[in-house]
XYZ file of N, CA and C in Angstrom:
444
model
N 0.823 -1.186 0.000
C 0.000 0.000 0.000
C 0.871 1.255 0.000
N 1.957 1.225 0.778
C 2.841 2.379 0.824
C 3.481 2.641 -0.529
N 3.855 1.577 -1.220
C 4.468 1.748 -2.538
C 3.470 2.343 -3.517
N 2.210 1.919 -3.426
C 1.187 2.481 -4.303
C 1.015 3.965 -4.032
N 1.002 4.349 -2.773
C 0.869 5.762 -2.420
C 2.047 6.556 -2.963
N 3.222 5.971 -2.913
C 4.390 6.669 -3.438
C 4.327 6.783 -4.946
N 3.802 5.750 -5.608
C 3.619 5.847 -7.058
C 2.688 7.013 -7.392
N 1.676 7.214 -6.570
C 0.774 8.339 -6.807
C 1.498 9.664 -6.611
N 2.403 9.719 -5.656
C 3.198 10.943 -5.453
C 4.056 11.227 -6.673
N 4.618 10.186 -7.243
C 5.422 10.365 -8.445
C 4.548 10.874 -9.578
N 3.308 10.410 -9.627
C 2.389 10.882 -10.674
C 2.208 12.385 -10.579
N 2.071 12.870 -9.366
C 1.931 14.314 -9.183
C 3.192 15.025 -9.659
N 4.340 14.466 -9.359
C 5.589 15.076 -9.818
C 5.663 15.080 -11.335
N 5.250 13.975 -11.939
C 5.262 13.913 -13.403
C 4.333 14.947 -14.008
N 3.176 15.095 -13.429
C 2.219 16.048 -13.976
C 2.722 17.477 -13.802
N 3.607 17.682 -12.848
C 4.132 19.022 -12.621
C 5.235 19.396 -13.570
N 5.735 18.470 -14.343
C 6.732 18.814 -15.342
C 8.145 18.863 -14.802
N 8.655 17.790 -14.249
C 10.034 17.746 -13.802
C 10.956 18.047 -14.975
N 12.076 18.632 -14.681
C 12.963 19.070 -15.748
C 13.946 17.976 -16.132
N 14.166 17.812 -17.390
C 15.158 16.905 -17.920
C 16.082 17.703 -18.797
N 16.386 17.219 -19.970
C 17.209 17.956 -20.913
C 16.286 18.497 -22.009
N 15.722 19.681 -21.780
C 14.789 20.211 -22.762
C 15.514 20.715 -23.997
N 14.816 20.622 -25.116
C 15.391 21.174 -26.321
C 15.233 22.686 -26.263
N 16.006 23.373 -27.043
C 15.974 24.831 -27.031
C 14.689 25.297 -27.713
N 13.931 26.073 -26.981
C 12.669 26.606 -27.494
C 12.652 28.113 -27.317
N 11.907 28.766 -28.157
C 11.695 30.190 -27.947
C 10.822 30.352 -26.715
N 10.862 31.511 -26.121
C 10.027 31.780 -24.953
C 8.560 31.621 -25.311
N 8.210 32.019 -26.520
C 6.823 31.916 -26.975
C 6.380 30.454 -27.082
N 7.230 29.601 -27.657
C 6.887 28.180 -27.786
C 6.818 27.495 -26.420
N 7.747 27.851 -25.549
C 7.734 27.268 -24.215
C 6.435 27.631 -23.490
N 6.057 28.876 -23.560
C 4.825 29.321 -22.925
C 3.610 28.643 -23.548
N 3.632 28.475 -24.860
C 2.520 27.818 -25.543
C 2.368 26.371 -25.069
N 3.478 25.641 -24.993
C 3.430 24.248 -24.520
C 2.936 24.180 -23.083
N 3.447 25.063 -22.236
C 3.020 25.066 -20.833
C 1.528 25.373 -20.705
N 1.042 26.306 -21.507
C -0.385 26.641 -21.472
C -1.246 25.480 -21.957
N -0.779 24.791 -22.999
C -1.516 23.631 -23.491
C -1.600 22.543 -22.421
N -0.501 22.302 -21.729
C -0.486 21.286 -20.679
C -1.383 21.708 -19.524
N -1.341 22.972 -19.176
C -2.209 23.458 -18.109
C -3.681 23.256 -18.473
N -4.019 23.575 -19.696
C -5.402 23.382 -20.146
C -5.754 21.892 -20.194
N -4.811 21.072 -20.595
C -5.040 19.623 -20.628
C -5.250 19.077 -19.221
N -4.473 19.565 -18.267
C -4.639 19.119 -16.883
C -6.026 19.491 -16.360
N -6.481 20.679 -16.715
C -7.829 21.081 -16.321
C -8.864 20.167 -16.979
N -8.664 19.864 -18.245
C -9.585 18.965 -18.947
C -9.629 17.598 -18.274
N -8.495 17.135 -17.803
C -8.471 15.854 -17.077
C -9.297 15.964 -15.798
N -9.157 17.075 -15.097
C -9.882 17.245 -13.835
C -11.388 17.246 -14.040
N -11.834 17.800 -15.151
C -13.280 17.837 -15.399
C -13.728 16.665 -16.282
N -12.837 15.719 -16.445
C -13.106 14.455 -17.132
C -13.448 14.603 -18.608
N -12.841 15.587 -19.237
C -12.951 15.739 -20.687
C -11.674 15.149 -21.300
N -11.621 13.834 -21.268
C -10.395 13.130 -21.614
C -10.015 13.260 -23.084
N -10.982 13.303 -23.970
C -10.637 13.454 -25.390
C -10.039 14.830 -25.646
N -10.571 15.831 -24.971
C -10.004 17.186 -25.098
C -8.586 17.220 -24.527
N -8.390 16.580 -23.389
C -7.059 16.510 -22.785
C -6.078 15.830 -23.734
N -6.512 14.740 -24.335
C -5.646 14.026 -25.275
C -5.231 14.947 -26.425
N -6.169 15.657 -26.963
C -5.887 16.586 -28.066
C -4.874 17.659 -27.637
N -5.051 18.191 -26.454
C -4.152 19.235 -25.961
C -2.754 18.690 -25.677
N -2.681 17.489 -25.105
C -1.360 16.886 -24.876
C -0.652 16.623 -26.202
N -1.403 16.210 -27.217
C -0.806 16.026 -28.548
C -0.183 17.321 -29.045
N -0.895 18.408 -28.885
C -0.387 19.708 -29.327
C 0.870 20.102 -28.548
N 0.859 19.865 -27.252
C 2.029 20.182 -26.431
C 3.225 19.319 -26.834
N 2.973 18.057 -27.112
C 4.046 17.143 -27.522
C 4.603 17.534 -28.888
N 3.769 18.079 -29.749
C 4.260 18.547 -31.054
C 5.294 19.658 -30.871
N 5.148 20.413 -29.803
C 6.099 21.488 -29.505
C 7.254 20.964 -28.668
N 6.930 20.100 -27.714
C 7.881 19.674 -26.693
C 7.802 18.173 -26.490
N 8.208 17.410 -27.503
C 8.088 15.960 -27.438
C 9.146 15.266 -26.608
N 10.082 16.035 -26.041
C 11.181 15.446 -25.282
C 10.895 15.354 -23.788
N 9.725 15.740 -23.353
C 9.360 15.666 -21.931
C 8.586 14.380 -21.673
N 9.157 13.443 -20.931
C 8.435 12.201 -20.651
C 7.142 12.443 -19.873
N 7.115 13.507 -19.098
C 5.932 13.823 -18.312
C 4.715 14.054 -19.204
N 4.932 14.687 -20.344
C 3.828 14.934 -21.273
C 3.316 13.621 -21.852
N 4.231 12.700 -22.127
C 3.842 11.409 -22.688
C 3.060 10.572 -21.673
N 3.474 10.632 -20.410
C 2.739 9.907 -19.369
C 1.329 10.479 -19.258
N 1.238 11.791 -19.255
C -0.075 12.429 -19.155
C -0.950 12.066 -20.354
N -0.354 12.027 -21.539
C -1.099 11.602 -22.724
C -1.601 10.173 -22.541
N -0.753 9.306 -22.022
C -1.160 7.925 -21.768
C -2.319 7.846 -20.789
N -2.297 8.688 -19.772
C -3.392 8.692 -18.800
C -4.701 9.141 -19.449
N -4.611 10.164 -20.287
C -5.824 10.632 -20.981
C -6.377 9.521 -21.867
N -5.488 8.827 -22.538
C -5.918 7.722 -23.402
C -6.496 6.581 -22.582
N -5.878 6.287 -21.461
C -6.339 5.180 -20.606
C -7.747 5.445 -20.098
N -8.025 6.685 -19.753
C -9.368 7.042 -19.285
C -10.420 6.866 -20.375
N -9.984 6.792 -21.621
C -10.905 6.586 -22.738
C -10.902 5.127 -23.198
N -10.279 4.262 -22.434
C -10.133 2.846 -22.756
C -9.352 2.604 -24.039
N -8.461 3.509 -24.367
C -7.552 3.332 -25.507
C -6.249 2.730 -24.966
N -6.365 1.482 -24.542
C -5.263 0.838 -23.822
C -3.990 0.716 -24.653
N -4.109 0.330 -25.905
C -2.918 0.188 -26.745
C -2.251 1.536 -26.992
N -3.062 2.556 -27.230
C -2.509 3.888 -27.439
C -1.860 4.421 -26.160
N -2.489 4.135 -25.021
C -1.912 4.540 -23.738
C -0.568 3.846 -23.538
N -0.526 2.561 -23.837
C 0.713 1.795 -23.690
C 1.823 2.377 -24.573
N 1.474 2.787 -25.787
C 2.470 3.401 -26.684
C 3.033 4.684 -26.075
N 2.161 5.492 -25.489
C 2.617 6.734 -24.860
C 3.515 6.435 -23.661
N 3.132 5.457 -22.844
C 3.953 5.089 -21.687
C 5.322 4.562 -22.124
N 5.350 3.788 -23.196
C 6.628 3.266 -23.700
C 7.524 4.401 -24.180
N 6.927 5.388 -24.823
C 7.702 6.549 -25.265
C 8.274 7.276 -24.053
N 7.457 7.448 -23.023
C 7.919 8.092 -21.793
C 9.069 7.305 -21.166
N 8.949 5.986 -21.159
C 9.982 5.133 -20.589
C 11.322 5.357 -21.292
N 11.293 5.384 -22.619
C 12.520 5.632 -23.373
C 13.119 7.002 -23.081
N 12.263 8.005 -22.988
C 12.749 9.360 -22.691
C 13.334 9.448 -21.285
N 12.724 8.747 -20.336
C 13.261 8.727 -18.973
C 14.629 8.052 -18.938
N 14.772 6.961 -19.684
C 16.065 6.281 -19.743
C 17.125 7.195 -20.349
N 16.764 7.893 -21.416
C 17.701 8.821 -22.052
C 18.082 9.954 -21.110
N 17.091 10.492 -20.424
C 17.358 11.614 -19.528
C 18.224 11.169 -18.354
N 17.977 9.958 -17.837
C 18.823 9.469 -16.755
C 20.254 9.260 -17.241
N 20.413 8.721 -18.422
C 21.758 8.515 -18.972
C 22.501 9.839 -19.098
N 21.768 10.897 -19.380
C 22.378 12.219 -19.554
C 22.605 12.936 -18.228
N 21.612 12.917 -17.347
C 21.654 13.729 -16.118
C 21.980 12.965 -14.846
N 21.771 11.638 -14.844
C 21.983 10.801 -13.658
C 21.168 11.285 -12.456
N 19.939 11.679 -12.696
C 19.042 12.122 -11.636
C 18.225 10.918 -11.168
N 18.343 10.590 -9.889
C 17.662 9.407 -9.360
C 16.139 9.496 -9.454
N 15.591 10.701 -9.519
C 14.141 10.832 -9.670
C 13.674 10.205 -10.981
N 14.513 10.254 -12.007
C 14.153 9.617 -13.275
C 14.036 8.106 -13.108
N 14.842 7.530 -12.225
C 14.741 6.091 -11.962
C 13.413 5.769 -11.281
N 13.037 6.599 -10.319
C 11.762 6.400 -9.649
C 10.592 6.553 -10.608
N 10.681 7.541 -11.482
C 9.630 7.738 -12.464
C 9.582 6.568 -13.442
N 10.752 6.035 -13.776
C 10.783 4.865 -14.664
C 10.065 3.690 -14.002
N 10.300 3.482 -12.713
C 9.620 2.392 -12.002
C 8.110 2.598 -12.036
N 7.682 3.820 -11.840
C 6.251 4.119 -11.861
C 5.652 3.841 -13.237
N 6.347 4.246 -14.296
C 5.843 4.014 -15.654
C 5.814 2.508 -15.952
N 6.785 1.772 -15.437
C 6.761 0.313 -15.603
C 5.484 -0.263 -14.985
N 5.102 0.274 -13.836
C 3.868 -0.185 -13.196
C 2.651 0.188 -14.049
N 2.667 1.386 -14.621
C 1.569 1.793 -15.495
C 1.455 0.876 -16.708
N 2.575 0.361 -17.151
C 2.585 -0.553 -18.296
C 2.109 -1.960 -17.926
N 1.765 -2.146 -16.655
C 1.237 -3.435 -16.231
C 2.285 -4.384 -15.691
N 3.425 -3.837 -15.277
C 4.509 -4.666 -14.762
C 4.903 -4.219 -13.350
N 3.979 -4.259 -12.394
C 4.318 -3.768 -11.053
C 5.416 -4.579 -10.365
N 5.455 -5.886 -10.609
C 6.509 -6.698 -9.992
C 7.876 -6.306 -10.535
N 7.950 -6.073 -11.846
C 9.207 -5.620 -12.441
C 9.586 -4.240 -11.922
N 8.586 -3.405 -11.716
C 8.843 -2.058 -11.200
C 9.446 -2.128 -9.801
N 8.909 -3.005 -8.962
C 9.423 -3.148 -7.600
C 10.843 -3.712 -7.633
N 11.086 -4.693 -8.481
C 12.444 -5.253 -8.611
C 13.420 -4.189 -9.097
N 12.988 -3.392 -10.077
C 13.829 -2.321 -10.596
C 14.128 -1.304 -9.494
N 13.118 -0.952 -8.723
C 13.313 -0.006 -7.629
C 14.284 -0.568 -6.598
N 14.160 -1.847 -6.267
C 15.092 -2.485 -5.330
C 16.520 -2.433 -5.872
N 16.682 -2.688 -7.158
C 18.006 -2.620 -7.789
C 18.558 -1.200 -7.709
N 17.705 -0.230 -7.979
C 18.138 1.172 -7.928
C 18.575 1.565 -6.523
N 17.862 1.049 -5.517
C 18.233 1.351 -4.139
C 19.593 0.767 -3.777
N 19.924 -0.372 -4.340
C 21.243 -0.954 -4.097
C 22.338 -0.107 -4.739
N 22.029 0.452 -5.917
C 23.005 1.287 -6.623
C 23.083 2.703 -6.053
N 21.995 3.162 -5.429
C 21.914 4.524 -4.878
C 21.362 4.457 -3.451
N 22.119 3.848 -2.522
C 21.589 3.629 -1.172
C 21.323 4.917 -0.390
N 21.901 6.020 -0.802
C 21.714 7.278 -0.083
C 20.611 8.155 -0.672
N 19.909 7.663 -1.669
C 18.879 8.457 -2.327
C 17.618 8.528 -1.466
N 17.345 9.706 -0.934
C 16.135 9.907 -0.131
C 14.892 9.700 -0.983
N 14.947 10.115 -2.239
C 13.803 9.976 -3.140
C 13.445 8.510 -3.346
N 14.438 7.693 -3.650
C 14.178 6.266 -3.877
C 13.766 5.569 -2.584
N 14.334 5.988 -1.467
C 13.935 5.408 -0.175
C 12.466 5.684 0.103
N 12.009 6.901 -0.210
C 10.600 7.235 0.006
C 9.698 6.353 -0.851
N 10.136 6.087 -2.066
C 9.324 5.236 -2.951
C 9.247 3.822 -2.415
N 10.276 3.387 -1.737
C 10.324 2.012 -1.242
C 9.548 1.819 0.048
N 9.246 2.879 0.749
C 8.517 2.756 2.027
C 7.144 2.186 1.856
């Protein structure tokens, strides 16, 4: 139960747009993507999932390198029972998280990867991956919180 609660905490972090290695954007494009995501998040809250999906698509067209946007797109699709499409979005997010971790070595990306693995229907693999990460990063407060 504690691990599930922590996965939900990671979801909130993902929806907030954790920073990775963003591509260079104009201030106008960055603001446009952020506004689209904000509107999509509101659409999710009021359960207009098809509208949210459309808005996340637009944001990804501008900023496709953010795994957080792909996870959110997958959630919008999942709420519409578009399971295969949701899975595709989660897989894209997984690849982006792996790339970002390889570049930045931020342990939060490992935790987010474990969460996305669970979203893909592999919670046992996610827990094993998290345990492995804790062995490699025993001092990580973030990973310890996920393991509680």
